Amino acid sequence: MKIIFFTILVSLGVAFILGLLLGLFKKIFAVKVDPKVQAIQDVLSGGNCGGCGYAGCAAFAAAVVKGEAPANGCIAGGPTVAAKVGEILGVSVSAQKKVAVLACKGTTQCALSRGTYNGIKTCAAANLTANGTKMCAFGCAGYGDCVENCPFDALHMGPDGIPVIDYSKCVGCGKCARACPKKLFVIIDGNRKGSIALCSNHSDNKAAIKKNCSVGCIKCGLCVRKCPEKCMELINGIPAVDYTKCTSCGECIKACPDKVLDLVQNVVKVR
């Protein structure tokens, strides 16, 4: 009985001493944290999406306080979070809401398939082993790597084989763009208005494009020639728009024989 009692006393004594030492070491080796870092982290989206360019919200908050990251760098938080961060820093900050747009309309009904793919069912694997699943080498493989990587549940695969974006949830973090091996997503200002090309085929083989996808850009240049504002040009085979001049008149859309173009405000449904 004495042995048990003695053992308990020794254990309590050791635990007490260790507790004191841990508390002492905590004070000695404590790393001072700027209270602004925690304050900024508390107002961030908390998605740890990486859209800011940092590993997570904590790293971004620390970088903002050090002046290494912009106060409006939280893409997921948008203007609301940017304003709160500005209040903490004592500066005026503004930001634009960002969204992702899929620059491909190659559904299973529009784009020819390469055949039966028996490999790992990911876009990355299909792209690596077979250059995708469509005859169009630039087309969406349809296995949803973008969906799997979206931290905001803003993407799902549609019944026609290409991803659909839920703009009530999309924050433009860019994870879908980074996950897509074909680089089919573009990140734009959510309030942008004007024409946009929903095709990423950079090939100049018009016959092959027409054969492989009924909604592929055939580089005819009609959109450029019909634009009354002269705000369009073909860059790497894709119509590019100068949004400082575009008036959303829709003449380029009417001229496009394959309906490659659309207005951003028609594509981004929620603003």
PDB file of C-alpha atoms in Angstrom:
ATOM      1  CA  MET A   1       0.000   0.000   0.000  1.00  0.00           C
ATOM      2  CA  LYS A   2       2.885   2.341   0.862  1.00  0.00           C
ATOM      3  CA  ILE A   3       4.478   1.579  -2.496  1.00  0.00           C
ATOM      4  CA  ILE A   4       1.297   2.565  -4.362  1.00  0.00           C
ATOM      5  CA  PHE A   5       0.939   5.777  -2.334  1.00  0.00           C
ATOM      6  CA  PHE A   6       4.613   6.630  -2.857  1.00  0.00           C
ATOM      7  CA  THR A   7       4.282   5.998  -6.598  1.00  0.00           C
ATOM      8  CA  ILE A   8       1.275   8.324  -6.832  1.00  0.00           C
ATOM      9  CA  LEU A   9       3.127  11.069  -4.967  1.00  0.00           C
ATOM     10  CA  VAL A  10       6.181  10.745  -7.217  1.00  0.00           C
ATOM     11  CA  SER A  11       3.987  10.823 -10.352  1.00  0.00           C
ATOM     12  CA  LEU A  12       2.184  13.954  -9.144  1.00  0.00           C
ATOM     13  CA  GLY A  13       5.502  15.586  -8.298  1.00  0.00           C
ATOM     14  CA  VAL A  14       6.980  14.807 -11.732  1.00  0.00           C
ATOM     15  CA  ALA A  15       3.822  16.048 -13.451  1.00  0.00           C
ATOM     16  CA  PHE A  16       3.917  19.277 -11.432  1.00  0.00           C
ATOM     17  CA  ILE A  17       7.561  19.912 -12.275  1.00  0.00           C
ATOM     18  CA  LEU A  18       7.027  19.163 -15.960  1.00  0.00           C
ATOM     19  CA  GLY A  19       4.045  21.513 -15.994  1.00  0.00           C
ATOM     20  CA  LEU A  20       6.147  24.303 -14.514  1.00  0.00           C
ATOM     21  CA  LEU A  21       8.924  23.671 -17.040  1.00  0.00           C
ATOM     22  CA  LEU A  22       6.503  23.668 -19.974  1.00  0.00           C
ATOM     23  CA  GLY A  23       4.992  26.957 -18.828  1.00  0.00           C
ATOM     24  CA  LEU A  24       8.465  28.441 -18.428  1.00  0.00           C
ATOM     25  CA  PHE A  25       9.622  27.249 -21.852  1.00  0.00           C
ATOM     26  CA  LYS A  26       6.432  28.619 -23.411  1.00  0.00           C
ATOM     27  CA  LYS A  27       7.229  32.078 -22.076  1.00  0.00           C
ATOM     28  CA  ILE A  28      10.906  31.912 -22.990  1.00  0.00           C
ATOM     29  CA  PHE A  29      10.410  30.652 -26.548  1.00  0.00           C
ATOM     30  CA  ALA A  30       7.086  32.329 -27.304  1.00  0.00           C
ATOM     31  CA  VAL A  31       6.852  33.883 -30.776  1.00  0.00           C
ATOM     32  CA  LYS A  32       5.220  37.267 -30.692  1.00  0.00           C
ATOM     33  CA  VAL A  33       2.330  37.517 -33.138  1.00  0.00           C
ATOM     34  CA  ASP A  34       1.085  40.837 -34.402  1.00  0.00           C
ATOM     35  CA  PRO A  35      -2.564  41.090 -33.278  1.00  0.00           C
ATOM     36  CA  LYS A  36      -3.405  42.417 -36.751  1.00  0.00           C
ATOM     37  CA  VAL A  37      -2.485  39.021 -38.233  1.00  0.00           C
ATOM     38  CA  GLN A  38      -5.111  37.224 -36.166  1.00  0.00           C
ATOM     39  CA  ALA A  39      -7.637  40.001 -36.774  1.00  0.00           C
ATOM     40  CA  ILE A  40      -7.159  39.730 -40.532  1.00  0.00           C
ATOM     41  CA  GLN A  41      -7.293  35.950 -40.453  1.00  0.00           C
ATOM     42  CA  ASP A  42     -10.606  36.140 -38.594  1.00  0.00           C
ATOM     43  CA  VAL A  43     -12.252  38.155 -41.388  1.00  0.00           C
ATOM     44  CA  LEU A  44     -10.937  36.045 -44.278  1.00  0.00           C
ATOM     45  CA  SER A  45     -13.103  33.471 -46.031  1.00  0.00           C
ATOM     46  CA  GLY A  46     -11.402  30.559 -44.272  1.00  0.00           C
ATOM     47  CA  GLY A  47     -11.463  28.483 -47.442  1.00  0.00           C
ATOM     48  CA  ASN A  48      -7.657  28.092 -47.631  1.00  0.00           C
ATOM     49  CA  CYS A  49      -8.203  27.992 -51.394  1.00  0.00           C
ATOM     50  CA  GLY A  50      -4.808  29.387 -52.363  1.00  0.00           C
ATOM     51  CA  GLY A  51      -6.338  31.943 -54.699  1.00  0.00           C
ATOM     52  CA  CYS A  52      -4.253  34.627 -52.985  1.00  0.00           C
ATOM     53  CA  GLY A  53      -1.051  32.816 -53.911  1.00  0.00           C
ATOM     54  CA  TYR A  54      -0.313  31.636 -50.385  1.00  0.00           C
ATOM     55  CA  ALA A  55      -0.659  28.225 -48.767  1.00  0.00           C
ATOM     56  CA  GLY A  56      -3.612  29.274 -46.643  1.00  0.00           C
ATOM     57  CA  CYS A  57      -5.428  32.096 -44.899  1.00  0.00           C
ATOM     58  CA  ALA A  58      -2.936  32.284 -42.013  1.00  0.00           C
ATOM     59  CA  ALA A  59       0.034  32.673 -44.357  1.00  0.00           C
ATOM     60  CA  PHE A  60      -1.817  35.300 -46.358  1.00  0.00           C
ATOM     61  CA  ALA A  61      -2.766  37.295 -43.244  1.00  0.00           C
ATOM     62  CA  ALA A  62       0.846  37.336 -42.097  1.00  0.00           C
ATOM     63  CA  ALA A  63       2.016  38.435 -45.545  1.00  0.00           C
ATOM     64  CA  VAL A  64      -0.531  41.287 -45.628  1.00  0.00           C
ATOM     65  CA  VAL A  65       0.670  42.667 -42.295  1.00  0.00           C
ATOM     66  CA  LYS A  66       4.289  42.472 -43.488  1.00  0.00           C
ATOM     67  CA  GLY A  67       3.356  44.324 -46.660  1.00  0.00           C
ATOM     68  CA  GLU A  68       4.235  41.333 -48.841  1.00  0.00           C
ATOM     69  CA  ALA A  69       0.657  40.736 -50.066  1.00  0.00           C
ATOM     70  CA  PRO A  70      -2.045  43.181 -51.159  1.00  0.00           C
ATOM     71  CA  ALA A  71      -4.865  43.897 -48.735  1.00  0.00           C
ATOM     72  CA  ASN A  72      -7.382  42.988 -51.434  1.00  0.00           C
ATOM     73  CA  GLY A  73      -5.641  39.722 -52.239  1.00  0.00           C
ATOM     74  CA  CYS A  74      -8.315  37.434 -50.768  1.00  0.00           C
ATOM     75  CA  ILE A  75     -10.001  36.413 -54.013  1.00  0.00           C
ATOM     76  CA  ALA A  76     -12.573  34.268 -52.241  1.00  0.00           C
ATOM     77  CA  GLY A  77     -13.635  37.099 -49.937  1.00  0.00           C
ATOM     78  CA  GLY A  78     -14.005  39.690 -52.683  1.00  0.00           C
ATOM     79  CA  PRO A  79     -14.890  43.334 -51.979  1.00  0.00           C
ATOM     80  CA  THR A  80     -16.475  42.670 -48.575  1.00  0.00           C
ATOM     81  CA  VAL A  81     -13.399  41.022 -47.071  1.00  0.00           C
ATOM     82  CA  ALA A  82     -11.082  43.528 -48.753  1.00  0.00           C
ATOM     83  CA  ALA A  83     -12.945  46.381 -47.031  1.00  0.00           C
ATOM     84  CA  LYS A  84     -12.673  44.644 -43.620  1.00  0.00           C
ATOM     85  CA  VAL A  85      -8.946  44.042 -44.082  1.00  0.00           C
ATOM     86  CA  GLY A  86      -8.577  47.699 -45.004  1.00  0.00           C
ATOM     87  CA  GLU A  87     -10.315  48.727 -41.786  1.00  0.00           C
ATOM     88  CA  ILE A  88      -7.892  46.638 -39.732  1.00  0.00           C
ATOM     89  CA  LEU A  89      -4.903  48.155 -41.527  1.00  0.00           C
ATOM     90  CA  GLY A  90      -6.372  51.640 -41.483  1.00  0.00           C
ATOM     91  CA  VAL A  91      -6.311  52.046 -45.253  1.00  0.00           C
ATOM     92  CA  SER A  92      -8.910  52.284 -48.005  1.00  0.00           C
ATOM     93  CA  VAL A  93      -9.131  49.065 -50.028  1.00  0.00           C
ATOM     94  CA  SER A  94     -11.306  48.057 -52.963  1.00  0.00           C
ATOM     95  CA  ALA A  95     -11.600  44.791 -54.873  1.00  0.00           C
ATOM     96  CA  GLN A  96     -13.538  43.254 -57.738  1.00  0.00           C
ATOM     97  CA  LYS A  97     -15.467  40.010 -57.450  1.00  0.00           C
ATOM     98  CA  LYS A  98     -13.818  37.302 -59.549  1.00  0.00           C
ATOM     99  CA  VAL A  99     -15.444  34.344 -61.297  1.00  0.00           C
ATOM    100  CA  ALA A 100     -14.341  31.460 -63.479  1.00  0.00           C
ATOM    101  CA  VAL A 101     -15.554  30.934 -67.034  1.00  0.00           C
ATOM    102  CA  LEU A 102     -15.191  27.659 -68.943  1.00  0.00           C
ATOM    103  CA  ALA A 103     -13.787  28.449 -72.390  1.00  0.00           C
ATOM    104  CA  CYS A 104     -15.125  25.298 -74.020  1.00  0.00           C
ATOM    105  CA  LYS A 105     -18.555  24.321 -75.322  1.00  0.00           C
ATOM    106  CA  GLY A 106     -17.490  20.887 -76.517  1.00  0.00           C
ATOM    107  CA  THR A 107     -20.255  18.754 -75.028  1.00  0.00           C
ATOM    108  CA  THR A 108     -20.695  15.100 -75.906  1.00  0.00           C
ATOM    109  CA  GLN A 109     -23.259  16.203 -78.511  1.00  0.00           C
ATOM    110  CA  CYS A 110     -20.932  18.741 -80.158  1.00  0.00           C
ATOM    111  CA  ALA A 111     -17.446  17.238 -79.941  1.00  0.00           C
ATOM    112  CA  LEU A 112     -16.356  13.906 -81.408  1.00  0.00           C
ATOM    113  CA  SER A 113     -14.942  11.351 -78.984  1.00  0.00           C
ATOM    114  CA  ARG A 114     -11.554   9.701 -79.533  1.00  0.00           C
ATOM    115  CA  GLY A 115     -13.078   6.382 -78.565  1.00  0.00           C
ATOM    116  CA  THR A 116     -13.327   4.358 -75.357  1.00  0.00           C
ATOM    117  CA  TYR A 117     -10.847   5.452 -72.739  1.00  0.00           C
ATOM    118  CA  ASN A 118      -9.919   2.682 -70.279  1.00  0.00           C
ATOM    119  CA  GLY A 119      -7.345   4.486 -68.170  1.00  0.00           C
ATOM    120  CA  ILE A 120      -7.593   6.258 -64.826  1.00  0.00           C
ATOM    121  CA  LYS A 121     -10.722   8.391 -64.880  1.00  0.00           C
ATOM    122  CA  THR A 122      -9.167  11.800 -64.323  1.00  0.00           C
ATOM    123  CA  CYS A 123      -8.611  14.617 -66.795  1.00  0.00           C
ATOM    124  CA  ALA A 124      -4.910  14.732 -65.920  1.00  0.00           C
ATOM    125  CA  ALA A 125      -4.443  11.019 -66.640  1.00  0.00           C
ATOM    126  CA  ALA A 126      -6.472  11.136 -69.858  1.00  0.00           C
ATOM    127  CA  ASN A 127      -4.493  14.136 -71.043  1.00  0.00           C
ATOM    128  CA  LEU A 128      -1.165  12.509 -70.216  1.00  0.00           C
ATOM    129  CA  THR A 129      -1.881   9.132 -71.779  1.00  0.00           C
ATOM    130  CA  ALA A 130      -4.231   9.927 -74.671  1.00  0.00           C
ATOM    131  CA  ASN A 131      -4.121  13.730 -75.048  1.00  0.00           C
ATOM    132  CA  GLY A 132      -7.693  13.892 -73.791  1.00  0.00           C
ATOM    133  CA  THR A 133     -10.902  12.105 -74.681  1.00  0.00           C
ATOM    134  CA  LYS A 134     -12.048  14.309 -77.575  1.00  0.00           C
ATOM    135  CA  MET A 135     -10.850  14.491 -81.152  1.00  0.00           C
ATOM    136  CA  CYS A 136     -10.318  18.166 -80.411  1.00  0.00           C
ATOM    137  CA  ALA A 137      -6.968  18.173 -78.612  1.00  0.00           C
ATOM    138  CA  PHE A 138      -8.046  21.302 -76.737  1.00  0.00           C
ATOM    139  CA  GLY A 139     -11.424  19.999 -75.529  1.00  0.00           C
ATOM    140  CA  CYS A 140     -12.682  19.192 -72.047  1.00  0.00           C
ATOM    141  CA  ALA A 141     -11.939  15.577 -71.059  1.00  0.00           C
ATOM    142  CA  GLY A 142     -15.037  15.502 -68.876  1.00  0.00           C
ATOM    143  CA  TYR A 143     -13.728  13.672 -65.811  1.00  0.00           C
ATOM    144  CA  GLY A 144     -14.164  16.568 -63.427  1.00  0.00           C
ATOM    145  CA  ASP A 145     -10.721  17.328 -62.001  1.00  0.00           C
ATOM    146  CA  CYS A 146     -12.002  20.889 -61.681  1.00  0.00           C
ATOM    147  CA  VAL A 147     -15.025  19.703 -59.702  1.00  0.00           C
ATOM    148  CA  GLU A 148     -12.863  17.713 -57.296  1.00  0.00           C
ATOM    149  CA  ASN A 149     -10.601  20.704 -56.676  1.00  0.00           C
ATOM    150  CA  CYS A 150     -13.285  23.339 -56.156  1.00  0.00           C
ATOM    151  CA  PRO A 151     -13.332  24.178 -52.407  1.00  0.00           C
ATOM    152  CA  PHE A 152     -16.629  26.081 -52.653  1.00  0.00           C
ATOM    153  CA  ASP A 153     -18.846  23.432 -54.282  1.00  0.00           C
ATOM    154  CA  ALA A 154     -19.343  25.783 -57.227  1.00  0.00           C
ATOM    155  CA  LEU A 155     -18.775  23.173 -59.943  1.00  0.00           C
ATOM    156  CA  HIS A 156     -20.514  19.988 -60.980  1.00  0.00           C
ATOM    157  CA  MET A 157     -20.443  17.864 -64.100  1.00  0.00           C
ATOM    158  CA  GLY A 158     -23.398  18.491 -66.380  1.00  0.00           C
ATOM    159  CA  PRO A 159     -25.303  15.736 -68.200  1.00  0.00           C
ATOM    160  CA  ASP A 160     -23.644  16.796 -71.461  1.00  0.00           C
ATOM    161  CA  GLY A 161     -20.134  15.942 -70.287  1.00  0.00           C
ATOM    162  CA  ILE A 162     -18.708  19.351 -69.397  1.00  0.00           C
ATOM    163  CA  PRO A 163     -18.608  21.149 -66.029  1.00  0.00           C
ATOM    164  CA  VAL A 164     -21.279  23.655 -65.028  1.00  0.00           C
ATOM    165  CA  ILE A 165     -20.428  26.628 -62.813  1.00  0.00           C
ATOM    166  CA  ASP A 166     -22.743  27.741 -60.012  1.00  0.00           C
ATOM    167  CA  TYR A 167     -22.099  31.474 -59.970  1.00  0.00           C
ATOM    168  CA  SER A 168     -23.903  31.936 -56.671  1.00  0.00           C
ATOM    169  CA  LYS A 169     -20.952  30.067 -55.119  1.00  0.00           C
ATOM    170  CA  CYS A 170     -18.004  30.733 -57.448  1.00  0.00           C
ATOM    171  CA  VAL A 171     -15.453  33.170 -56.022  1.00  0.00           C
ATOM    172  CA  GLY A 172     -12.848  32.967 -58.771  1.00  0.00           C
ATOM    173  CA  CYS A 173     -10.206  31.354 -56.563  1.00  0.00           C
ATOM    174  CA  GLY A 174      -8.638  29.744 -59.641  1.00  0.00           C
ATOM    175  CA  LYS A 175      -8.322  26.195 -58.327  1.00  0.00           C
ATOM    176  CA  CYS A 176     -10.354  24.869 -61.263  1.00  0.00           C
ATOM    177  CA  ALA A 177      -8.053  26.715 -63.672  1.00  0.00           C
ATOM    178  CA  ARG A 178      -4.981  25.192 -62.052  1.00  0.00           C
ATOM    179  CA  ALA A 179      -6.503  21.689 -61.988  1.00  0.00           C
ATOM    180  CA  CYS A 180      -7.555  21.665 -65.657  1.00  0.00           C
ATOM    181  CA  PRO A 181      -4.785  20.128 -67.795  1.00  0.00           C
ATOM    182  CA  LYS A 182      -6.204  21.802 -70.922  1.00  0.00           C
ATOM    183  CA  LYS A 183      -6.262  25.255 -69.263  1.00  0.00           C
ATOM    184  CA  LEU A 184      -9.911  25.785 -70.220  1.00  0.00           C
ATOM    185  CA  PHE A 185     -10.887  28.087 -67.363  1.00  0.00           C
ATOM    186  CA  VAL A 186     -10.315  31.832 -67.361  1.00  0.00           C
ATOM    187  CA  ILE A 187     -10.706  34.002 -64.262  1.00  0.00           C
ATOM    188  CA  ILE A 188     -12.403  37.327 -64.959  1.00  0.00           C
ATOM    189  CA  ASP A 189     -14.009  40.218 -63.115  1.00  0.00           C
ATOM    190  CA  GLY A 190     -17.502  39.175 -62.130  1.00  0.00           C
ATOM    191  CA  ASN A 191     -18.980  42.472 -63.278  1.00  0.00           C
ATOM    192  CA  ARG A 192     -17.394  42.421 -66.701  1.00  0.00           C
ATOM    193  CA  LYS A 193     -19.649  43.003 -69.683  1.00  0.00           C
ATOM    194  CA  GLY A 194     -18.900  42.289 -73.306  1.00  0.00           C
ATOM    195  CA  SER A 195     -18.198  39.461 -75.694  1.00  0.00           C
ATOM    196  CA  ILE A 196     -16.150  36.391 -74.792  1.00  0.00           C
ATOM    197  CA  ALA A 197     -14.950  33.417 -76.840  1.00  0.00           C
ATOM    198  CA  LEU A 198     -15.995  30.074 -75.357  1.00  0.00           C
ATOM    199  CA  CYS A 199     -13.394  28.035 -77.203  1.00  0.00           C
ATOM    200  CA  SER A 200      -9.726  27.308 -76.519  1.00  0.00           C
ATOM    201  CA  ASN A 201      -8.742  25.622 -79.789  1.00  0.00           C
ATOM    202  CA  HIS A 202      -5.570  27.332 -80.977  1.00  0.00           C
ATOM    203  CA  SER A 203      -5.116  25.135 -84.062  1.00  0.00           C
ATOM    204  CA  ASP A 204      -5.271  26.748 -87.503  1.00  0.00           C
ATOM    205  CA  ASN A 205      -6.545  23.561 -89.175  1.00  0.00           C
ATOM    206  CA  LYS A 206     -10.029  24.803 -90.031  1.00  0.00           C
ATOM    207  CA  ALA A 207     -11.188  21.559 -91.641  1.00  0.00           C
ATOM    208  CA  ALA A 208     -10.218  19.474 -88.592  1.00  0.00           C
ATOM    209  CA  ILE A 209     -11.827  21.939 -86.190  1.00  0.00           C
ATOM    210  CA  LYS A 210     -15.076  21.904 -88.145  1.00  0.00           C
ATOM    211  CA  LYS A 211     -15.054  18.110 -88.319  1.00  0.00           C
ATOM    212  CA  ASN A 212     -14.200  17.488 -84.670  1.00  0.00           C
ATOM    213  CA  CYS A 213     -16.425  20.047 -82.962  1.00  0.00           C
ATOM    214  CA  SER A 214     -19.513  21.836 -84.243  1.00  0.00           C
ATOM    215  CA  VAL A 215     -18.958  24.757 -81.854  1.00  0.00           C
ATOM    216  CA  GLY A 216     -15.207  25.187 -82.374  1.00  0.00           C
ATOM    217  CA  CYS A 217     -13.678  28.468 -83.561  1.00  0.00           C
ATOM    218  CA  ILE A 218     -12.608  28.048 -87.211  1.00  0.00           C
ATOM    219  CA  LYS A 219     -10.590  31.292 -87.261  1.00  0.00           C
ATOM    220  CA  CYS A 220     -12.736  32.841 -89.984  1.00  0.00           C
ATOM    221  CA  GLY A 221     -12.276  36.311 -88.522  1.00  0.00           C
ATOM    222  CA  LEU A 222     -15.851  37.385 -89.192  1.00  0.00           C
ATOM    223  CA  CYS A 223     -16.231  38.563 -85.610  1.00  0.00           C
ATOM    224  CA  VAL A 224     -13.223  40.835 -85.995  1.00  0.00           C
ATOM    225  CA  ARG A 225     -14.410  42.284 -89.277  1.00  0.00           C
ATOM    226  CA  LYS A 226     -18.011  42.796 -88.146  1.00  0.00           C
ATOM    227  CA  CYS A 227     -17.155  44.516 -84.848  1.00  0.00           C
ATOM    228  CA  PRO A 228     -18.257  48.166 -85.206  1.00  0.00           C
ATOM    229  CA  GLU A 229     -16.018  49.254 -82.319  1.00  0.00           C
ATOM    230  CA  LYS A 230     -12.917  47.535 -83.731  1.00  0.00           C
ATOM    231  CA  CYS A 231     -12.269  46.025 -80.323  1.00  0.00           C
ATOM    232  CA  MET A 232     -11.570  42.432 -81.378  1.00  0.00           C
ATOM    233  CA  GLU A 233      -8.547  40.628 -82.770  1.00  0.00           C
ATOM    234  CA  LEU A 234      -7.430  37.037 -83.141  1.00  0.00           C
ATOM    235  CA  ILE A 235      -4.632  36.162 -80.730  1.00  0.00           C
ATOM    236  CA  ASN A 236      -3.239  32.626 -81.021  1.00  0.00           C
ATOM    237  CA  GLY A 237      -6.351  31.740 -82.995  1.00  0.00           C
ATOM    238  CA  ILE A 238      -8.854  32.893 -80.356  1.00  0.00           C
ATOM    239  CA  PRO A 239     -10.907  36.118 -80.546  1.00  0.00           C
ATOM    240  CA  ALA A 240      -9.672  38.531 -77.873  1.00  0.00           C
ATOM    241  CA  VAL A 241     -11.714  41.533 -76.762  1.00  0.00           C
ATOM    242  CA  ASP A 242     -10.676  44.988 -75.627  1.00  0.00           C
ATOM    243  CA  TYR A 243     -13.277  45.519 -72.898  1.00  0.00           C
ATOM    244  CA  THR A 244     -12.559  49.235 -72.693  1.00  0.00           C
ATOM    245  CA  LYS A 245     -14.162  49.533 -76.135  1.00  0.00           C
ATOM    246  CA  CYS A 246     -16.708  46.683 -76.246  1.00  0.00           C
ATOM    247  CA  THR A 247     -20.322  47.892 -75.980  1.00  0.00           C
ATOM    248  CA  SER A 248     -22.001  44.452 -75.896  1.00  0.00           C
ATOM    249  CA  CYS A 249     -23.683  45.241 -79.222  1.00  0.00           C
ATOM    250  CA  GLY A 250     -23.623  41.547 -80.141  1.00  0.00           C
ATOM    251  CA  GLU A 251     -22.615  42.026 -83.791  1.00  0.00           C
ATOM    252  CA  CYS A 252     -19.687  39.632 -83.394  1.00  0.00           C
ATOM    253  CA  ILE A 253     -22.012  37.023 -81.910  1.00  0.00           C
ATOM    254  CA  LYS A 254     -24.396  37.336 -84.846  1.00  0.00           C
ATOM    255  CA  ALA A 255     -21.497  37.016 -87.299  1.00  0.00           C
ATOM    256  CA  CYS A 256     -19.951  33.873 -85.748  1.00  0.00           C
ATOM    257  CA  PRO A 257     -21.043  30.846 -87.829  1.00  0.00           C
ATOM    258  CA  ASP A 258     -20.372  28.349 -85.042  1.00  0.00           C
ATOM    259  CA  LYS A 259     -21.743  30.380 -82.106  1.00  0.00           C
ATOM    260  CA  VAL A 260     -18.421  30.440 -80.317  1.00  0.00           C
ATOM    261  CA  LEU A 261     -19.029  33.877 -78.838  1.00  0.00           C
ATOM    262  CA  ASP A 262     -21.409  34.981 -76.128  1.00  0.00           C
ATOM    263  CA  LEU A 263     -21.814  37.960 -73.817  1.00  0.00           C
ATOM    264  CA  VAL A 264     -20.187  37.605 -70.418  1.00  0.00           C
ATOM    265  CA  GLN A 265     -23.333  38.896 -68.768  1.00  0.00           C
ATOM    266  CA  ASN A 266     -25.270  36.007 -70.326  1.00  0.00           C
ATOM    267  CA  VAL A 267     -22.728  33.432 -69.172  1.00  0.00           C
ATOM    268  CA  VAL A 268     -22.241  34.705 -65.608  1.00  0.00           C
ATOM    269  CA  LYS A 269     -25.807  34.420 -64.372  1.00  0.00           C
ATOM    270  CA  VAL A 270     -25.398  35.697 -60.804  1.00  0.00           C
ATOM    271  CA  ARG A 271     -23.599  38.998 -60.141  1.00  0.00           C
TER     272      ARG A 271
END
